[in-house]
PDB file of C-alpha atoms in Angstrom:
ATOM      1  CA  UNK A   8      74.840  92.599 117.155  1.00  0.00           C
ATOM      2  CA  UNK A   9      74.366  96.263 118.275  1.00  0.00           C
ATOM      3  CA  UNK A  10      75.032  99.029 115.414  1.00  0.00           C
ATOM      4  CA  UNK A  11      78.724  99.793 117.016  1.00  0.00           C
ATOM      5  CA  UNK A  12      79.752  96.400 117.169  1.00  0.00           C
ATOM      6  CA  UNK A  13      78.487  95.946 113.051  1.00  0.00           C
ATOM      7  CA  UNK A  14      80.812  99.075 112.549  1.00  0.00           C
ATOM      8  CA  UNK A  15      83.904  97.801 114.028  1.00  0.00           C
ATOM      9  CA  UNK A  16      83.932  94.150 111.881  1.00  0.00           C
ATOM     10  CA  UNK A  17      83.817  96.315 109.228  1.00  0.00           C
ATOM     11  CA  UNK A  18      87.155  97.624 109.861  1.00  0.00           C
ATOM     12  CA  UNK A  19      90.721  96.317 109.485  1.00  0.00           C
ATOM     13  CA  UNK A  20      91.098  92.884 110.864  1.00  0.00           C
ATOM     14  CA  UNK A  21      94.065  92.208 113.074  1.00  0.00           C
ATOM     15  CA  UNK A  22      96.913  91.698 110.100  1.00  0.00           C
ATOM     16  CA  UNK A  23      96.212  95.283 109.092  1.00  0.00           C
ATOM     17  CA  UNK A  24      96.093  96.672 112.349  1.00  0.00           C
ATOM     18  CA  UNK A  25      99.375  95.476 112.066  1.00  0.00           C
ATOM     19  CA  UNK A  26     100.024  96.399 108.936  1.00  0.00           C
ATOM     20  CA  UNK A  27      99.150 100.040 109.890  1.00  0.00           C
ATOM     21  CA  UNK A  28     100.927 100.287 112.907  1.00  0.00           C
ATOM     22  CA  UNK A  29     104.515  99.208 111.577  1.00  0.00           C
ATOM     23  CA  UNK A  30     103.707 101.853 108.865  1.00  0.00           C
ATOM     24  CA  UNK A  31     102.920 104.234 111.107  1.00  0.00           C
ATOM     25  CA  UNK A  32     105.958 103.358 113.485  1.00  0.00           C
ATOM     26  CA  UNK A  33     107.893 103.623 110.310  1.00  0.00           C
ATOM     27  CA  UNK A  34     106.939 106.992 109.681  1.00  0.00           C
ATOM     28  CA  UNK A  35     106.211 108.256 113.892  1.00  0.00           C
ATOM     29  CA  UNK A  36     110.283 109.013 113.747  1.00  0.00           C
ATOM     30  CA  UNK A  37     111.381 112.345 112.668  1.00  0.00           C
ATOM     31  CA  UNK A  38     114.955 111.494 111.209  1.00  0.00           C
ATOM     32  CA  UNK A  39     113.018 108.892 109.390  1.00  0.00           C
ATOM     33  CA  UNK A  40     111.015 111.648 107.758  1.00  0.00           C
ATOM     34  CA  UNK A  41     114.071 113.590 106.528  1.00  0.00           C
ATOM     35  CA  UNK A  42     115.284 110.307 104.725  1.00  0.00           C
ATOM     36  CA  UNK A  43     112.222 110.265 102.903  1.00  0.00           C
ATOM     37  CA  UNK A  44     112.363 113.972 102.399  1.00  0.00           C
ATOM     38  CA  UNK A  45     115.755 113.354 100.796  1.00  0.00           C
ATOM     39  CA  UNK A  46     114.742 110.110  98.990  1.00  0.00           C
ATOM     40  CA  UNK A  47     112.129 112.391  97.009  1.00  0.00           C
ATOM     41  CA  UNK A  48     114.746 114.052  95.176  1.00  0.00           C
ATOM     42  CA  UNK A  49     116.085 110.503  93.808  1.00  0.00           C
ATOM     43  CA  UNK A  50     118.461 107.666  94.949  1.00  0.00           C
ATOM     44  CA  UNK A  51     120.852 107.401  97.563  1.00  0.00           C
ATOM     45  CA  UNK A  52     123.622 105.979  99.051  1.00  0.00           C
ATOM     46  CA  UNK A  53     123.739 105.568 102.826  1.00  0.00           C
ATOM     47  CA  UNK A  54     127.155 107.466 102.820  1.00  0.00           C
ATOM     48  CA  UNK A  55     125.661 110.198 101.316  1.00  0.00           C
ATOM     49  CA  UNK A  56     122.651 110.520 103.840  1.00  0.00           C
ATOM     50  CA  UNK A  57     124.623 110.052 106.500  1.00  0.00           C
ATOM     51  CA  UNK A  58     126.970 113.596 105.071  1.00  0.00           C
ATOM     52  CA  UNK A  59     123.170 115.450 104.166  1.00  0.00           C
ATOM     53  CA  UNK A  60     121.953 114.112 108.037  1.00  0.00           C
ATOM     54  CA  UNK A  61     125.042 114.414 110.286  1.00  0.00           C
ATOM     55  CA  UNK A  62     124.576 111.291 111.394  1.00  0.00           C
ATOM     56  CA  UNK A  63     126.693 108.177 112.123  1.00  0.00           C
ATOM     57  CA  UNK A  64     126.427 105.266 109.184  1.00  0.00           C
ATOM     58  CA  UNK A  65     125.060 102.766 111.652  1.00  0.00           C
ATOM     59  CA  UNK A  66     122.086 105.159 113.222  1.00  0.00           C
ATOM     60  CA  UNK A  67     120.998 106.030 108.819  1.00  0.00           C
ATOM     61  CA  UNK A  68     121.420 102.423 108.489  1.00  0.00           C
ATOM     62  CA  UNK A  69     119.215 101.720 111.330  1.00  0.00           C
ATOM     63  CA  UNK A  70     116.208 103.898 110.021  1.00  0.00           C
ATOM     64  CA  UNK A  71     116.778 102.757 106.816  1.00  0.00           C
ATOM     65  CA  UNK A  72     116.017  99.030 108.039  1.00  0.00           C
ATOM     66  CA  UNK A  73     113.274 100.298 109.125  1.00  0.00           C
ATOM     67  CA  UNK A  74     112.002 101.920 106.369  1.00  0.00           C
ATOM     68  CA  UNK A  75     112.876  98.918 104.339  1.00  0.00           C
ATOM     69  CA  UNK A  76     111.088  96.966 106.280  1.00  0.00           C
ATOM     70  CA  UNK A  77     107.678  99.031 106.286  1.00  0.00           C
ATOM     71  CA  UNK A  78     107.976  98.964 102.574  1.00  0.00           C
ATOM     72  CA  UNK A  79     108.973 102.491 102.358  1.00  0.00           C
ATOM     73  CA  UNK A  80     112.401 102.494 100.729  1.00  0.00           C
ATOM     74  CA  UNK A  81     113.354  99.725  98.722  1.00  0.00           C
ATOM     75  CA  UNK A  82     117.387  99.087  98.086  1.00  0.00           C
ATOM     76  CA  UNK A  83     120.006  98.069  95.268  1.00  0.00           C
ATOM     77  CA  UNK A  84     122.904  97.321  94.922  1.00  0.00           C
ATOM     78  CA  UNK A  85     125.713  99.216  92.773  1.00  0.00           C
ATOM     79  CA  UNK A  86     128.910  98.238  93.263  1.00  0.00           C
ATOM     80  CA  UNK A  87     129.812  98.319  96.865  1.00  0.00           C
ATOM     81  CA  UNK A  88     127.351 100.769  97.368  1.00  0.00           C
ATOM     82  CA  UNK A  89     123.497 100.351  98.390  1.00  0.00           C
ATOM     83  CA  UNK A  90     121.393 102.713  96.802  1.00  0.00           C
ATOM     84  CA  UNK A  91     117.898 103.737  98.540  1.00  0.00           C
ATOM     85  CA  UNK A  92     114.712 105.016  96.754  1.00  0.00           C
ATOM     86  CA  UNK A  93     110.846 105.686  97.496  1.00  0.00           C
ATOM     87  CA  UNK A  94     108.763 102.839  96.956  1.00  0.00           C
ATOM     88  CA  UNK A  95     105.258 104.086  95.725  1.00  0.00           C
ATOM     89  CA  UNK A  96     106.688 107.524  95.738  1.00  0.00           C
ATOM     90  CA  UNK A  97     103.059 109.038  94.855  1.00  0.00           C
ATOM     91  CA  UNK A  98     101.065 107.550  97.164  1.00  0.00           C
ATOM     92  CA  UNK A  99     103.714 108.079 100.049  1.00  0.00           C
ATOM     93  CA  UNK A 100     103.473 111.548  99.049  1.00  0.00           C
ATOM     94  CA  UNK A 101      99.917 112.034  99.313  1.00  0.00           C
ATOM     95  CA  UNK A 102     100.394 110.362 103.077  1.00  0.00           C
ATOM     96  CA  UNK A 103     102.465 112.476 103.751  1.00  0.00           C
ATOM     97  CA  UNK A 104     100.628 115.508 102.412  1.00  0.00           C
ATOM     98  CA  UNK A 105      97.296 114.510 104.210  1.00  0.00           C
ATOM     99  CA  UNK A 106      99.482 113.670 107.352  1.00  0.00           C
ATOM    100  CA  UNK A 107     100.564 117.783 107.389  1.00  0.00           C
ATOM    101  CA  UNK A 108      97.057 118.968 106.974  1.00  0.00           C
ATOM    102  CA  UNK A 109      96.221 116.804 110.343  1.00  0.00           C
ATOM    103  CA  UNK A 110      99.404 118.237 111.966  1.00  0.00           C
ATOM    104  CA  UNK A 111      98.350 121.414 114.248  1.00  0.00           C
ATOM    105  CA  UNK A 112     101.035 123.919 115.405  1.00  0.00           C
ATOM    106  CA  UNK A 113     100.480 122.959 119.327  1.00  0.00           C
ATOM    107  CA  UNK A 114     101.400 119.288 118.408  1.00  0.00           C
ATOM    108  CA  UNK A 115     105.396 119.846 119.237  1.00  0.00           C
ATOM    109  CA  UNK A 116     106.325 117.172 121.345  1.00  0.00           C
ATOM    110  CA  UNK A 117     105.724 113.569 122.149  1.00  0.00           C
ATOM    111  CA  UNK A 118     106.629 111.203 124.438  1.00  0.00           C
ATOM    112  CA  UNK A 119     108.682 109.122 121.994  1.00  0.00           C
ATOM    113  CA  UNK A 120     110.303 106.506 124.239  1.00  0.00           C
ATOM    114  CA  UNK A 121     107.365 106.461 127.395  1.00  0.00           C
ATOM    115  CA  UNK A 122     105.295 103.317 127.390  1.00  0.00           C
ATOM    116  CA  UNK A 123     102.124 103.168 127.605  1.00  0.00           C
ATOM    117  CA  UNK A 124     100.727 103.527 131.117  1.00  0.00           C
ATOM    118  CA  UNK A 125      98.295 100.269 130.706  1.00  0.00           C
ATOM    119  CA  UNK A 126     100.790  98.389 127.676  1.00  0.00           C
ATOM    120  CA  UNK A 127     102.044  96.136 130.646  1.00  0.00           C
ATOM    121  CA  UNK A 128      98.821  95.431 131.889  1.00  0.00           C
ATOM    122  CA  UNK A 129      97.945  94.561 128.100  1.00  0.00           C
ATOM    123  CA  UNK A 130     100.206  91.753 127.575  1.00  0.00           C
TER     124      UNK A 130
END
């Protein structure tokens, strides 16, 4: 086993890769952000993101899912309402914190909906 390969198996196996990349997908979506930026402040109600976002209930609802489903957000019930909060607000923060010291001011756009020139090839 070369040095390289020795490196590598000490990484994430495949169900963190996986792991890692829904979090990451989770988090790649910049109206996704802004929830979390307004879940920092404390609990919500999807009626009241979707007032603070512009946004129609079904596309907050959507990214919340999402969210939900990373982990991210976790949700209650009050009433008829759902109410949305941070899960593992701290650490989330600090993600987010070390994520904007790797963002550089020529990093403005990305190709959000292109696939991957070799992804077919891939499968």
């Amino acid at each position: 086993m070369t040095m390289i390969e020795s490196k590598v198996d000490e990484g994430l196996d495949a169900q963190q890769r996986n792991q890692l990349a829904a979090l990451f997908h989770a988090l790649a979506d910049p109206t996704r952000l802004q929830i979390l930026e307004h879940l920092k402040i404390g609990e919500h109600k999807v009626k009241d993101l979707t007032e603070h976002l512009g946004l129609a209930q079904s596309t907050v609802s959507a990214h919340l899912a999402c969210l939900r489903d990373s982990e991210l957000v976790s949700v209650r019930t009050q009433g008829r309402a759902s109410m949305y909060s941070l899960n593992d607000s701290p650490q989330l923060e600090q993600v987010l914190s070390k994520a904007g010291e790797l963002s550089r001011p020529g990093i403005t756009a990305h190709h959000w909906n292109e696939q991957h020139p070799h992804a077919e090839a891939e499968k």
